[in-house]
């Protein structure tokens, strides 16, 4: 049984704010309550609120207007999808490299582990937290297969951001089922050791991630969910 560490207060605050944004309580373009008000609202210290807002700013979900306050970003056009869209592009490029170089390096043990993470994703399909955890393990295994420590380090540094992205994506109707199918396709392609099939499956999966992020942004802009 894998033990998952309880998130920090800042992460919990961050998740609550995102839930409020998705529910339309903090609409796109609106000004958030002050740090003091948010701290009181969530029953935490101001330092936790500040840390949460900093992470949300990194994700491109909120923006800080100095001397005015923090606002929920508008996502009215493709160019306003925020820093996460660029992070998605970087991850795609890295995983395409991983597929290109790793498919021939994958040992039987590598394929067994990849299949194991896929199995646990399917087993815990209805538990968002565990599903996201095993999704992360699956993708990190793809980087491990390259035997390139720099690649592994880069992807490791992006894990927190991608966990937050995955949480948002899992709230979309049909997105988890799509992700599950795409992960199965990636695994099956690795088993064939057909580089073209692996690259096709990886790119299709990242198309799905980007399409999901665009939908999240549009839903937030419209004040809707799902």
Short mmCIF file of N, CA and C in Angstrom, two decimals, residues 117-192:
data_model
loop_
_atom_site.label_atom_id
_atom_site.label_comp_id
_atom_site.label_asym_id
_atom_site.label_seq_id
_atom_site.Cartn_x
_atom_site.Cartn_y
_atom_site.Cartn_z
N UNK A 117 2.10 0.62 -13.07
CA UNK A 117 1.52 1.94 -12.81
C UNK A 117 0.22 2.11 -13.57
N UNK A 118 0.15 1.57 -14.77
CA UNK A 118 -1.09 1.62 -15.54
C UNK A 118 -2.20 0.84 -14.83
N UNK A 119 -1.84 -0.32 -14.32
CA UNK A 119 -2.81 -1.15 -13.58
C UNK A 119 -3.37 -0.40 -12.38
N UNK A 120 -2.50 0.28 -11.63
CA UNK A 120 -2.96 1.00 -10.45
C UNK A 120 -3.79 2.23 -10.82
N UNK A 121 -3.48 2.86 -11.96
CA UNK A 121 -4.33 3.96 -12.44
C UNK A 121 -5.75 3.46 -12.68
N UNK A 122 -5.84 2.30 -13.32
CA UNK A 122 -7.17 1.74 -13.62
C UNK A 122 -7.87 1.27 -12.35
N UNK A 123 -7.11 0.67 -11.45
CA UNK A 123 -7.67 0.17 -10.19
C UNK A 123 -8.25 1.31 -9.36
N UNK A 124 -7.59 2.46 -9.37
CA UNK A 124 -8.01 3.59 -8.54
C UNK A 124 -8.63 4.71 -9.39
N UNK A 125 -9.29 4.31 -10.44
CA UNK A 125 -9.88 5.26 -11.38
C UNK A 125 -10.84 6.23 -10.69
N UNK A 126 -11.56 5.76 -9.70
CA UNK A 126 -12.57 6.60 -9.03
C UNK A 126 -12.02 7.40 -7.84
N UNK A 127 -10.74 7.29 -7.60
CA UNK A 127 -10.09 8.06 -6.53
C UNK A 127 -9.13 9.05 -7.19
N UNK A 128 -9.56 10.30 -7.30
CA UNK A 128 -8.76 11.28 -8.05
C UNK A 128 -7.33 11.39 -7.53
N UNK A 129 -7.17 11.40 -6.21
CA UNK A 129 -5.84 11.58 -5.63
C UNK A 129 -4.90 10.44 -6.02
N UNK A 130 -5.39 9.21 -5.90
CA UNK A 130 -4.55 8.06 -6.26
C UNK A 130 -4.36 7.96 -7.77
N UNK A 131 -5.39 8.28 -8.53
CA UNK A 131 -5.28 8.26 -9.99
C UNK A 131 -4.18 9.20 -10.45
N UNK A 132 -4.16 10.41 -9.89
CA UNK A 132 -3.15 11.41 -10.26
C UNK A 132 -1.76 10.94 -9.82
N UNK A 133 -1.70 10.33 -8.63
CA UNK A 133 -0.41 9.84 -8.11
C UNK A 133 0.19 8.80 -9.06
N UNK A 134 -0.63 7.83 -9.51
CA UNK A 134 -0.11 6.78 -10.39
C UNK A 134 0.11 7.28 -11.81
N UNK A 135 -0.66 8.28 -12.21
CA UNK A 135 -0.39 8.94 -13.49
C UNK A 135 1.02 9.53 -13.48
N UNK A 136 1.35 10.20 -12.36
CA UNK A 136 2.68 10.79 -12.21
C UNK A 136 3.77 9.71 -12.27
N UNK A 137 3.55 8.59 -11.58
CA UNK A 137 4.53 7.50 -11.58
C UNK A 137 4.72 6.93 -12.99
N UNK A 138 3.62 6.82 -13.73
CA UNK A 138 3.68 6.32 -15.11
C UNK A 138 4.56 7.21 -15.96
N UNK A 139 4.33 8.53 -15.88
CA UNK A 139 5.10 9.46 -16.71
C UNK A 139 6.56 9.53 -16.28
N UNK A 140 6.79 9.44 -14.98
CA UNK A 140 8.19 9.49 -14.54
C UNK A 140 8.94 8.24 -14.99
N UNK A 141 8.23 7.12 -15.06
CA UNK A 141 8.87 5.89 -15.55
C UNK A 141 9.32 6.05 -17.00
N UNK A 142 8.53 6.77 -17.79
CA UNK A 142 8.91 7.02 -19.18
C UNK A 142 10.25 7.75 -19.23
N UNK A 143 10.43 8.71 -18.32
CA UNK A 143 11.71 9.44 -18.28
C UNK A 143 12.83 8.54 -17.77
N UNK A 144 12.54 7.67 -16.82
CA UNK A 144 13.57 6.78 -16.27
C UNK A 144 14.13 5.84 -17.33
N UNK A 145 13.29 5.44 -18.26
CA UNK A 145 13.71 4.50 -19.30
C UNK A 145 14.84 5.06 -20.15
N UNK A 146 14.93 6.39 -20.24
CA UNK A 146 16.00 7.00 -21.05
C UNK A 146 17.37 6.85 -20.40
N UNK A 147 17.40 6.60 -19.07
CA UNK A 147 18.63 6.54 -18.28
C UNK A 147 19.35 7.90 -18.27
N UNK A 148 18.61 8.96 -18.53
CA UNK A 148 19.19 10.31 -18.59
C UNK A 148 18.80 11.07 -17.32
N UNK A 149 19.73 11.28 -16.38
CA UNK A 149 19.40 11.91 -15.11
C UNK A 149 18.95 13.37 -15.24
N UNK A 150 19.41 14.06 -16.29
CA UNK A 150 19.01 15.46 -16.48
C UNK A 150 17.53 15.52 -16.86
N UNK A 151 17.12 14.66 -17.76
CA UNK A 151 15.71 14.59 -18.17
C UNK A 151 14.83 14.26 -16.96
N UNK A 152 15.26 13.29 -16.18
CA UNK A 152 14.49 12.90 -15.00
C UNK A 152 14.36 14.05 -14.02
N UNK A 153 15.44 14.80 -13.84
CA UNK A 153 15.44 15.92 -12.91
C UNK A 153 14.49 17.03 -13.37
N UNK A 154 14.49 17.32 -14.67
CA UNK A 154 13.61 18.36 -15.21
C UNK A 154 12.15 17.98 -14.98
N UNK A 155 11.79 16.75 -15.32
CA UNK A 155 10.40 16.32 -15.15
C UNK A 155 10.01 16.27 -13.67
N UNK A 156 10.95 15.88 -12.83
CA UNK A 156 10.69 15.85 -11.39
C UNK A 156 10.35 17.24 -10.88
N UNK A 157 11.03 18.25 -11.40
CA UNK A 157 10.82 19.62 -10.94
C UNK A 157 9.45 20.16 -11.35
N UNK A 158 8.82 19.53 -12.35
CA UNK A 158 7.52 20.00 -12.83
C UNK A 158 6.35 19.24 -12.21
N UNK A 159 6.65 18.25 -11.36
CA UNK A 159 5.59 17.37 -10.85
C UNK A 159 4.49 18.09 -10.09
N UNK A 160 4.85 19.05 -9.23
CA UNK A 160 3.83 19.75 -8.44
C UNK A 160 2.87 20.49 -9.34
N UNK A 161 3.40 21.17 -10.35
CA UNK A 161 2.53 21.89 -11.29
C UNK A 161 1.62 20.95 -12.04
N UNK A 162 2.17 19.81 -12.46
CA UNK A 162 1.34 18.88 -13.22
C UNK A 162 0.31 18.17 -12.36
N UNK A 163 0.61 17.96 -11.09
CA UNK A 163 -0.41 17.41 -10.19
C UNK A 163 -1.60 18.36 -10.10
N UNK A 164 -1.32 19.67 -10.01
CA UNK A 164 -2.40 20.65 -9.95
C UNK A 164 -3.18 20.69 -11.26
N UNK A 165 -2.46 20.61 -12.38
CA UNK A 165 -3.13 20.57 -13.67
C UNK A 165 -4.02 19.34 -13.77
N UNK A 166 -3.48 18.19 -13.37
CA UNK A 166 -4.25 16.95 -13.44
C UNK A 166 -5.52 17.02 -12.60
N UNK A 167 -5.43 17.67 -11.45
CA UNK A 167 -6.62 17.79 -10.61
C UNK A 167 -7.70 18.57 -11.35
N UNK A 168 -7.32 19.63 -12.02
CA UNK A 168 -8.29 20.42 -12.79
C UNK A 168 -8.87 19.61 -13.94
N UNK A 169 -8.01 18.86 -14.63
CA UNK A 169 -8.47 18.09 -15.78
C UNK A 169 -9.42 16.97 -15.38
N UNK A 170 -9.18 16.37 -14.21
CA UNK A 170 -10.05 15.26 -13.80
C UNK A 170 -11.47 15.71 -13.50
N UNK A 171 -11.68 17.02 -13.35
CA UNK A 171 -13.03 17.53 -13.10
C UNK A 171 -13.85 17.64 -14.38
N UNK A 172 -13.19 17.53 -15.53
CA UNK A 172 -13.89 17.64 -16.81
C UNK A 172 -14.56 16.32 -17.17
N UNK A 173 -15.76 16.40 -17.69
CA UNK A 173 -16.49 15.20 -18.10
C UNK A 173 -15.71 14.43 -19.16
N UNK A 174 -15.46 13.16 -18.88
CA UNK A 174 -14.83 12.27 -19.85
C UNK A 174 -13.32 12.37 -19.94
N UNK A 175 -12.72 13.33 -19.24
CA UNK A 175 -11.27 13.54 -19.39
C UNK A 175 -10.45 12.39 -18.80
N UNK A 176 -10.89 11.87 -17.64
CA UNK A 176 -10.14 10.76 -17.03
C UNK A 176 -10.22 9.51 -17.89
N UNK A 177 -11.40 9.25 -18.46
CA UNK A 177 -11.55 8.07 -19.31
C UNK A 177 -10.67 8.19 -20.55
N UNK A 178 -10.61 9.40 -21.09
CA UNK A 178 -9.74 9.64 -22.24
C UNK A 178 -8.28 9.41 -21.86
N UNK A 179 -7.87 9.97 -20.71
CA UNK A 179 -6.49 9.81 -20.26
C UNK A 179 -6.15 8.34 -20.04
N UNK A 180 -7.11 7.59 -19.51
CA UNK A 180 -6.88 6.17 -19.27
C UNK A 180 -6.63 5.44 -20.59
N UNK A 181 -7.44 5.74 -21.59
CA UNK A 181 -7.26 5.11 -22.91
C UNK A 181 -5.90 5.48 -23.50
N UNK A 182 -5.54 6.75 -23.35
CA UNK A 182 -4.27 7.21 -23.93
C UNK A 182 -3.07 6.57 -23.25
N UNK A 183 -3.14 6.38 -21.93
CA UNK A 183 -2.05 5.71 -21.23
C UNK A 183 -1.95 4.25 -21.65
N UNK A 184 -3.08 3.60 -21.87
CA UNK A 184 -3.05 2.22 -22.36
C UNK A 184 -2.40 2.15 -23.73
N UNK A 185 -2.72 3.12 -24.59
CA UNK A 185 -2.13 3.14 -25.93
C UNK A 185 -0.61 3.32 -25.86
N UNK A 186 -0.17 4.19 -24.95
CA UNK A 186 1.27 4.41 -24.79
C UNK A 186 1.95 3.12 -24.34
N UNK A 187 1.36 2.47 -23.36
CA UNK A 187 1.94 1.23 -22.83
C UNK A 187 1.99 0.14 -23.91
N UNK A 188 0.89 -0.02 -24.63
CA UNK A 188 0.85 -1.05 -25.67
C UNK A 188 1.88 -0.75 -26.76
N UNK A 189 2.04 0.54 -27.08
CA UNK A 189 3.03 0.91 -28.09
C UNK A 189 4.45 0.60 -27.62
N UNK A 190 4.74 0.86 -26.34
CA UNK A 190 6.06 0.54 -25.79
C UNK A 190 6.32 -0.97 -25.89
N UNK A 191 5.29 -1.75 -25.64
CA UNK A 191 5.48 -3.20 -25.67
C UNK A 191 5.85 -3.70 -27.06
N UNK A 192 5.35 -3.02 -28.09
CA UNK A 192 5.68 -3.43 -29.47
C UNK A 192 7.07 -2.96 -29.87
#
